[in-house]
Amino acid sequence: MQTLILAGGKGTRLRPLTLHTPKPIVPIVNRPFIYYQLDLLRPLNVDGAMEVLLSLSYQPRKIEETLTRDELGGVSVQTVVEPQPLGTAGAMRNVRSRAKGTLIVLNGDILTDIDLRPLLSRHRARRAAATLVLVNVEDTRAYGVVELDDEGRIQRFYEKPAPGATNTKSINAGIYMLEPEVLDLIPEGCEYSFEYDLFPRLLTSGLPLYGEVTNAYWLDIGTPERYRQANADVLSGRLRRYPPESAPQLTPDGSAVDSGATLKPGVSVTRSVIGSNCYLEDGAQITDSVVLAGARIAAGAIISSSIIGRGAHVGSSSVLHNVVLGDKSVVTAFSRLG
Ligand code: GDD
Ligand code: MG
């Protein structure tokens, strides 16, 4: 059993967080994101049966350096670096020679607690060439909308639909189960997109294509708003954690504070994440925020609904609401932002 994780995008919509940290390893509650995806695959890793191919292009070394044996939980992970980005389907074609059978493909930026086992059984039972996992969302504009018939066969696909193009609320969740004949349809060695190129081709191929709507927790972490939402959802336990020991240790105020952070007296941290080597001085107040590693928050600063980049420095008595600071930003004392 193999899984390909598409983790080569530049993460442009998550800038500034992704300027120096590629999206697969931005931390969600002080844990690199990629580990949440590997957790999904553990139930399929019976007797070491799961092999993960991680398709990288943007800042691959940083991702490779972050992969540590303890966190992989026995799942074998190999990285495949694209000399230049090949697009979502090009990345799949690039691993064609290694693919041995059904390939699970995950977009490398989706946080979910889906159980893939029943989906895989149905994919096999109905001899689908491709099964796409779908989720229902209210605002479909940032996604690929998928229309099904009564038997769950895919009829149409609209990537990033214009308002009014379709009333369907089911979107491509970025989780596919593909048979080798699908990979054969992708031309070799060029940029090719699953969403814009391969999918339309599949629809005319006559191959059996199915969609499966899931009610599992699901979020694309690819914008600052959704990144903060992802942290909040892990903190509040909205998604089922697997394995259970990976659930974060929380303070009574619902926060996760790294053991390597220093909090001076009078600091209050509510529903927030504080990374390693952060230094919070007297009276700092942090609410509904993510403070990344090495940030320094000076005395009396009040921060709410914000993301503070790695090594940033927020001066004393400043007030920040709903802001995103890039790594090493400096906010001088008494500033007001947001
Ligand atoms: N290896 C590789 N090479 N990976 C890539 C490349 C590439 O050239 N381009 C993008 N990726 C990876 C990204 O890193 C990301 O993990 C994934 O492919 C999807 O790319 P995004 O840029 O995040 O796409 P999106 O969010 O706009 O839309 C996609 O995901 C939606 C669900 O979150 C589409 O698949 C939509 O149809 C879908 O609804
Ligand atoms: Mg995305």
Short mmCIF file of C-alpha atoms and ligand atoms in Angstrom, two decimals:
data_model
loop_
_atom_site.label_atom_id
_atom_site.label_comp_id
_atom_site.label_asym_id
_atom_site.label_seq_id
_atom_site.Cartn_x
_atom_site.Cartn_y
_atom_site.Cartn_z
CA MET A 1 0.00 0.00 0.00
CA GLN A 2 1.43 3.37 -0.97
CA THR A 3 0.52 6.96 -0.31
CA LEU A 4 1.80 9.98 -2.16
CA ILE A 5 1.69 13.26 -0.26
CA LEU A 6 1.79 16.29 -2.55
CA ALA A 7 3.94 18.66 -0.59
CA GLY A 8 5.74 20.67 -3.24
CA GLY A 9 3.65 23.84 -3.43
CA LYS A 10 5.11 27.20 -2.45
CA GLY A 11 2.37 27.95 0.04
CA THR A 12 1.97 31.47 -1.32
CA ARG A 13 -1.39 32.11 0.36
CA LEU A 14 0.11 31.22 3.73
CA ARG A 15 2.84 33.85 3.46
CA PRO A 16 4.56 35.21 5.43
CA LEU A 17 4.59 31.97 7.44
CA THR A 18 5.82 29.93 4.47
CA LEU A 19 8.67 32.23 3.41
CA HIS A 20 11.15 30.33 5.55
CA THR A 21 9.06 27.32 6.57
CA PRO A 22 7.44 25.19 3.84
CA LYS A 23 3.75 24.46 4.41
CA PRO A 24 4.15 20.74 5.26
CA ILE A 25 6.18 21.61 8.34
CA VAL A 26 4.47 24.73 9.66
CA PRO A 27 3.67 23.72 13.22
CA ILE A 28 0.10 23.06 14.28
CA VAL A 29 0.08 23.18 18.09
CA ASN A 30 3.87 22.88 18.15
CA ARG A 31 3.97 19.81 15.93
CA PRO A 32 5.03 19.90 12.25
CA PHE A 33 1.91 19.58 10.13
CA ILE A 34 3.16 16.58 8.15
CA TYR A 35 2.90 14.38 11.23
CA TYR A 36 -0.86 14.89 11.41
CA GLN A 37 -1.04 13.54 7.88
CA LEU A 38 1.15 10.56 8.68
CA ASP A 39 -1.14 9.82 11.65
CA LEU A 40 -3.97 9.22 9.16
CA LEU A 41 -1.97 6.50 7.51
CA ARG A 42 -1.06 4.58 10.65
CA PRO A 43 -4.24 2.46 10.65
CA LEU A 44 -3.28 1.29 7.15
CA ASN A 45 0.26 0.49 8.19
CA VAL A 46 -0.49 -3.04 9.33
CA ASP A 47 2.78 -5.00 9.51
CA GLY A 48 4.67 -2.10 7.93
CA ALA A 49 2.50 -2.29 4.82
CA MET A 50 2.33 1.47 4.25
CA GLU A 51 4.99 3.21 2.22
CA VAL A 52 4.76 6.99 1.96
CA LEU A 53 6.24 8.97 -0.88
CA LEU A 54 6.59 12.62 -0.07
CA SER A 55 6.73 14.72 -3.22
CA LEU A 56 8.73 17.89 -2.57
CA SER A 57 9.88 20.84 -4.55
CA TYR A 58 9.87 23.97 -2.38
CA GLN A 59 12.56 24.00 0.35
CA PRO A 60 12.83 20.18 0.38
CA ARG A 61 15.85 20.01 2.69
CA LYS A 62 13.99 21.75 5.51
CA ILE A 63 11.26 19.15 5.26
CA GLU A 64 13.69 16.26 5.12
CA GLU A 65 15.53 17.56 8.18
CA THR A 66 12.28 17.73 10.13
CA LEU A 67 11.34 14.09 9.56
CA THR A 68 12.37 12.32 12.73
CA ARG A 69 12.19 8.64 13.35
CA ASP A 70 10.17 8.93 16.60
CA GLU A 71 7.35 10.81 14.93
CA LEU A 72 7.03 8.57 11.89
CA GLY A 73 5.37 5.86 13.99
CA GLY A 74 6.77 2.99 11.93
CA VAL A 75 5.52 4.38 8.60
CA SER A 76 8.26 4.24 5.96
CA VAL A 77 8.70 7.66 4.32
CA GLN A 78 10.75 8.39 1.21
CA THR A 79 11.15 11.83 -0.27
CA VAL A 80 11.04 12.50 -4.00
CA VAL A 81 12.35 15.93 -4.97
CA GLU A 82 11.13 17.48 -8.23
CA PRO A 83 13.87 19.45 -9.99
CA GLN A 84 11.13 21.93 -10.85
CA PRO A 85 7.50 21.85 -9.70
CA LEU A 86 5.55 19.41 -11.88
CA GLY A 87 2.06 20.37 -10.76
CA THR A 88 -0.22 18.12 -8.74
CA ALA A 89 -0.63 15.43 -11.42
CA GLY A 90 2.95 15.77 -12.70
CA ALA A 91 4.07 14.86 -9.19
CA MET A 92 1.96 11.68 -9.38
CA ARG A 93 3.36 10.75 -12.80
CA ASN A 94 6.82 11.27 -11.39
CA VAL A 95 6.35 8.32 -9.02
CA ARG A 96 4.63 6.06 -11.60
CA SER A 97 7.61 3.70 -11.83
CA ARG A 98 7.50 3.12 -8.07
CA ALA A 99 3.72 2.70 -7.85
CA LYS A 100 2.72 -0.88 -7.12
CA GLY A 101 -1.07 -0.83 -7.07
CA THR A 102 -3.73 1.38 -5.57
CA LEU A 103 -2.17 4.73 -4.74
CA ILE A 104 -3.62 7.01 -2.08
CA VAL A 105 -2.86 10.66 -2.80
CA LEU A 106 -3.12 13.42 -0.21
CA ASN A 107 -2.84 17.13 -0.79
CA GLY A 108 -0.13 18.12 1.65
CA ASP A 109 -2.12 20.82 3.40
CA ILE A 110 -5.30 19.19 4.63
CA LEU A 111 -5.96 18.56 8.30
CA THR A 112 -8.51 15.81 8.79
CA ASP A 113 -9.38 12.89 11.04
CA ILE A 114 -10.91 10.77 8.30
CA ASP A 115 -10.72 6.98 8.56
CA LEU A 116 -9.49 5.87 5.16
CA ARG A 117 -10.16 2.14 5.66
CA PRO A 118 -13.87 1.97 4.72
CA LEU A 119 -13.27 4.28 1.76
CA LEU A 120 -10.56 2.05 0.47
CA SER A 121 -12.78 -1.02 0.84
CA ARG A 122 -15.55 0.62 -1.19
CA HIS A 123 -13.08 1.86 -3.81
CA ARG A 124 -12.00 -1.74 -4.28
CA ALA A 125 -15.44 -3.31 -4.04
CA ARG A 126 -16.79 -1.24 -6.90
CA ARG A 127 -13.59 -1.49 -8.95
CA ALA A 128 -13.22 2.26 -9.27
CA ALA A 129 -10.32 3.64 -11.27
CA ALA A 130 -10.40 6.74 -9.08
CA THR A 131 -12.27 7.64 -5.91
CA LEU A 132 -12.21 11.24 -4.74
CA VAL A 133 -13.07 12.07 -1.16
CA LEU A 134 -15.44 15.03 -0.94
CA VAL A 135 -16.54 17.32 1.88
CA ASN A 136 -19.41 19.76 2.02
CA VAL A 137 -18.49 23.40 2.59
CA GLU A 138 -20.58 26.55 2.51
CA ASP A 139 -18.24 28.71 0.39
CA THR A 140 -16.87 26.61 -2.45
CA ARG A 141 -14.95 29.32 -4.32
CA ALA A 142 -11.45 28.31 -3.09
CA TYR A 143 -11.90 24.64 -4.00
CA GLY A 144 -12.78 22.15 -6.72
CA VAL A 145 -16.51 21.41 -6.78
CA VAL A 146 -17.54 17.86 -7.73
CA GLU A 147 -21.02 16.84 -8.94
CA LEU A 148 -22.14 13.24 -8.49
CA ASP A 149 -24.99 11.20 -9.86
CA ASP A 150 -27.25 9.07 -7.63
CA GLU A 151 -24.78 6.20 -7.66
CA GLY A 152 -21.88 8.37 -6.56
CA ARG A 153 -20.30 8.54 -10.01
CA ILE A 154 -18.60 11.81 -10.81
CA GLN A 155 -20.38 13.87 -13.43
CA ARG A 156 -18.65 17.23 -13.42
CA PHE A 157 -15.77 19.06 -11.85
CA TYR A 158 -15.39 22.81 -11.46
CA GLU A 159 -12.03 24.00 -10.13
CA LYS A 160 -12.36 27.32 -8.24
CA PRO A 161 -15.88 27.96 -9.60
CA ALA A 162 -17.08 31.46 -10.29
CA PRO A 163 -20.04 32.46 -8.09
CA GLY A 164 -23.22 30.94 -9.49
CA ALA A 165 -21.43 28.35 -11.67
CA THR A 166 -22.85 25.49 -9.58
CA ASN A 167 -25.02 25.03 -6.50
CA THR A 168 -23.23 21.87 -5.37
CA LYS A 169 -21.54 22.18 -1.99
CA SER A 170 -19.38 19.07 -2.26
CA ILE A 171 -15.73 19.86 -2.86
CA ASN A 172 -12.63 17.87 -3.62
CA ALA A 173 -11.05 17.21 -0.22
CA GLY A 174 -7.65 16.55 -1.76
CA ILE A 175 -7.71 12.81 -0.97
CA TYR A 176 -7.72 10.40 -3.90
CA MET A 177 -7.52 6.67 -4.39
CA LEU A 178 -6.12 5.96 -7.84
CA GLU A 179 -5.42 2.86 -9.88
CA PRO A 180 -2.31 2.67 -12.09
CA GLU A 181 -4.28 3.19 -15.32
CA VAL A 182 -5.09 6.71 -14.14
CA LEU A 183 -1.42 7.55 -13.77
CA ASP A 184 -0.84 6.30 -17.31
CA LEU A 185 -3.02 9.13 -18.62
CA ILE A 186 -0.59 11.78 -17.36
CA PRO A 187 2.10 12.86 -19.82
CA GLU A 188 5.62 12.41 -18.52
CA GLY A 189 8.11 15.05 -17.47
CA CYS A 190 5.96 18.16 -17.79
CA GLU A 191 3.84 20.30 -15.52
CA TYR A 192 0.35 18.81 -15.32
CA SER A 193 -2.44 19.59 -12.92
CA PHE A 194 -4.83 17.08 -11.45
CA GLU A 195 -7.54 19.69 -11.17
CA TYR A 196 -7.25 21.45 -14.54
CA ASP A 197 -5.74 18.80 -16.84
CA LEU A 198 -6.08 15.24 -15.58
CA PHE A 199 -9.55 15.47 -14.16
CA PRO A 200 -11.25 16.74 -17.34
CA ARG A 201 -9.37 14.02 -19.22
CA LEU A 202 -10.58 11.36 -16.80
CA LEU A 203 -14.17 12.48 -17.23
CA THR A 204 -14.00 11.74 -20.95
CA SER A 205 -12.03 8.50 -20.52
CA GLY A 206 -15.02 6.37 -19.54
CA LEU A 207 -13.12 5.00 -16.50
CA PRO A 208 -15.25 4.46 -13.39
CA LEU A 209 -14.80 7.56 -11.19
CA TYR A 210 -16.50 7.88 -7.85
CA GLY A 211 -16.86 10.51 -5.18
CA GLU A 212 -17.35 9.75 -1.48
CA VAL A 213 -18.71 12.49 0.74
CA THR A 214 -17.27 12.38 4.26
CA ASN A 215 -18.52 14.00 7.45
CA ALA A 216 -15.09 13.80 9.06
CA TYR A 217 -13.34 16.90 10.33
CA TRP A 218 -11.59 18.57 7.38
CA LEU A 219 -9.69 21.83 6.86
CA ASP A 220 -7.25 23.13 4.25
CA ILE A 221 -4.64 24.99 6.35
CA GLY A 222 -3.41 27.08 3.43
CA THR A 223 -4.31 30.64 4.53
CA PRO A 224 -3.45 32.49 7.77
CA GLU A 225 -7.12 32.43 8.87
CA ARG A 226 -7.40 28.71 8.34
CA TYR A 227 -3.97 28.09 9.86
CA ARG A 228 -5.15 29.77 13.05
CA GLN A 229 -8.41 27.83 12.85
CA ALA A 230 -6.44 24.57 12.57
CA ASN A 231 -4.54 25.39 15.76
CA ALA A 232 -7.76 26.33 17.55
CA ASP A 233 -9.46 23.11 16.42
CA VAL A 234 -6.62 20.90 17.63
CA LEU A 235 -6.61 22.79 20.96
CA SER A 236 -10.34 22.44 21.44
CA GLY A 237 -10.34 18.77 20.50
CA ARG A 238 -12.60 19.25 17.47
CA LEU A 239 -10.77 16.57 15.59
CA ARG A 240 -10.25 13.07 16.79
CA ARG A 241 -6.55 12.60 17.48
CA TYR A 242 -4.88 9.44 16.42
CA PRO A 243 -2.86 8.07 18.11
CA PRO A 244 -4.41 9.43 21.35
CA GLU A 245 -0.99 10.20 22.87
CA SER A 246 -0.42 12.82 20.17
CA ALA A 247 -3.16 14.99 21.71
CA PRO A 248 -1.55 18.12 23.16
CA GLN A 249 -1.12 18.75 26.89
CA LEU A 250 -3.26 21.75 27.71
CA THR A 251 -3.23 24.38 30.43
CA PRO A 252 -6.49 25.08 32.33
CA ASP A 253 -6.97 28.00 29.92
CA GLY A 254 -7.02 25.67 26.94
CA SER A 255 -3.55 26.55 25.68
CA ALA A 256 -0.50 24.55 24.64
CA VAL A 257 2.75 26.00 25.96
CA ASP A 258 6.01 24.40 24.84
CA SER A 259 8.14 23.24 27.77
CA GLY A 260 11.01 25.31 26.39
CA ALA A 261 9.07 28.59 26.65
CA THR A 262 9.58 31.05 29.52
CA LEU A 263 6.50 32.73 30.99
CA LYS A 264 7.11 35.46 33.56
CA PRO A 265 4.67 36.15 36.42
CA GLY A 266 1.37 37.70 35.51
CA VAL A 267 1.39 36.36 31.96
CA SER A 268 -1.97 35.07 30.74
CA VAL A 269 -2.31 32.69 27.81
CA THR A 270 -5.84 31.70 26.74
CA ARG A 271 -6.77 29.27 23.91
CA SER A 272 -3.34 29.90 22.38
CA VAL A 273 -0.18 28.13 21.32
CA ILE A 274 3.25 29.19 22.57
CA GLY A 275 6.25 27.69 20.77
CA SER A 276 9.66 26.63 22.03
CA ASN A 277 12.10 29.26 23.30
CA CYS A 278 9.44 31.95 23.43
CA TYR A 279 9.88 34.52 26.14
CA LEU A 280 6.79 36.22 27.54
CA GLU A 281 7.46 39.06 29.95
CA ASP A 282 5.43 40.26 32.92
CA GLY A 283 1.78 40.86 32.27
CA ALA A 284 1.74 39.86 28.59
CA GLN A 285 -1.74 38.69 27.56
CA ILE A 286 -2.17 36.27 24.68
CA THR A 287 -5.65 35.18 23.56
CA ASP A 288 -6.73 33.03 20.58
CA SER A 289 -3.28 33.34 19.03
CA VAL A 290 -0.33 31.32 17.80
CA VAL A 291 3.10 32.48 18.92
CA LEU A 292 5.78 30.65 16.98
CA ALA A 293 9.15 29.52 18.31
CA GLY A 294 11.62 32.04 19.63
CA ALA A 295 9.25 35.01 19.71
CA ARG A 296 9.68 37.54 22.49
CA ILE A 297 6.63 39.32 23.87
CA ALA A 298 7.56 42.24 26.09
CA ALA A 299 5.84 43.32 29.30
CA GLY A 300 2.20 44.27 29.14
CA ALA A 301 1.75 43.50 25.43
CA ILE A 302 -1.79 42.42 24.58
CA ILE A 303 -2.18 40.08 21.62
CA SER A 304 -5.43 38.59 20.37
CA SER A 305 -6.49 36.56 17.31
CA SER A 306 -3.01 36.86 15.81
CA ILE A 307 -0.09 34.84 14.51
CA ILE A 308 3.35 35.90 15.68
CA GLY A 309 6.19 34.61 13.47
CA ARG A 310 9.32 32.85 14.58
CA GLY A 311 11.73 35.04 16.47
CA ALA A 312 9.49 38.11 16.22
CA HIS A 313 9.75 40.76 18.90
CA VAL A 314 6.64 42.53 20.18
CA GLY A 315 7.47 45.59 22.24
CA SER A 316 6.06 46.39 25.66
CA SER A 317 2.48 47.62 26.04
CA SER A 318 1.70 47.15 22.36
CA VAL A 319 -1.78 46.02 21.40
CA LEU A 320 -2.17 43.63 18.44
CA HIS A 321 -5.46 42.26 17.19
CA ASN A 322 -5.97 40.05 14.14
CA VAL A 323 -2.48 40.52 12.73
CA VAL A 324 0.04 38.16 11.16
CA LEU A 325 3.70 38.98 11.80
CA GLY A 326 6.39 37.35 9.67
CA ASP A 327 9.47 35.77 11.17
CA LYS A 328 11.79 38.21 12.98
CA SER A 329 9.33 41.11 12.75
CA VAL A 330 9.91 43.89 15.26
CA VAL A 331 7.00 45.81 16.72
CA THR A 332 8.14 48.71 18.87
CA ALA A 333 6.72 49.50 22.32
CA PHE A 334 3.22 51.00 22.57
CA SER A 335 2.38 50.18 18.94
CA ARG A 336 -1.21 49.42 17.98
CA LEU A 337 -1.83 47.09 15.09
CA GLY A 338 -4.94 45.50 13.70
N1 GDD B 1 4.90 17.96 -5.51
C1 GDD B 1 4.16 19.00 -5.86
N2 GDD B 1 4.45 19.65 -7.03
N3 GDD B 1 3.16 19.39 -5.06
C2 GDD B 1 2.41 20.45 -5.44
C3 GDD B 1 2.66 21.17 -6.62
C4 GDD B 1 3.75 20.74 -7.45
O1 GDD B 1 4.06 21.31 -8.48
N4 GDD B 1 1.74 22.17 -6.71
C5 GDD B 1 0.95 22.07 -5.62
N5 GDD B 1 1.37 21.04 -4.85
C6 GDD B 1 0.79 20.57 -3.58
C7 GDD B 1 0.67 21.69 -2.56
O2 GDD B 1 1.85 21.69 -1.73
C8 GDD B 1 -0.54 21.28 -1.76
O3 GDD B 1 -0.22 20.42 -0.70
C9 GDD B 1 -1.40 20.50 -2.76
O4 GDD B 1 -0.53 20.17 -3.85
C10 GDD B 1 -2.59 21.30 -3.25
O5 GDD B 1 -2.16 22.55 -3.72
P1 GDD B 1 -2.85 23.91 -3.24
O6 GDD B 1 -2.12 25.01 -3.91
O7 GDD B 1 -2.97 23.95 -1.76
O8 GDD B 1 -4.27 23.77 -3.93
P2 GDD B 1 -5.65 24.42 -3.48
O9 GDD B 1 -5.83 24.34 -2.03
O10 GDD B 1 -5.79 25.74 -4.13
O11 GDD B 1 -6.71 23.44 -4.22
C11 GDD B 1 -6.58 22.04 -4.13
O12 GDD B 1 -7.02 21.58 -2.86
C12 GDD B 1 -8.44 21.80 -2.58
C13 GDD B 1 -8.72 21.20 -1.22
O13 GDD B 1 -7.94 21.79 -0.25
C14 GDD B 1 -7.42 21.41 -5.26
O14 GDD B 1 -7.09 20.04 -5.28
C15 GDD B 1 -8.91 21.63 -5.05
O15 GDD B 1 -9.64 20.92 -6.04
C16 GDD B 1 -9.31 21.13 -3.67
O16 GDD B 1 -10.70 21.40 -3.42
MG MG B 2 -4.60 23.95 -0.44
#
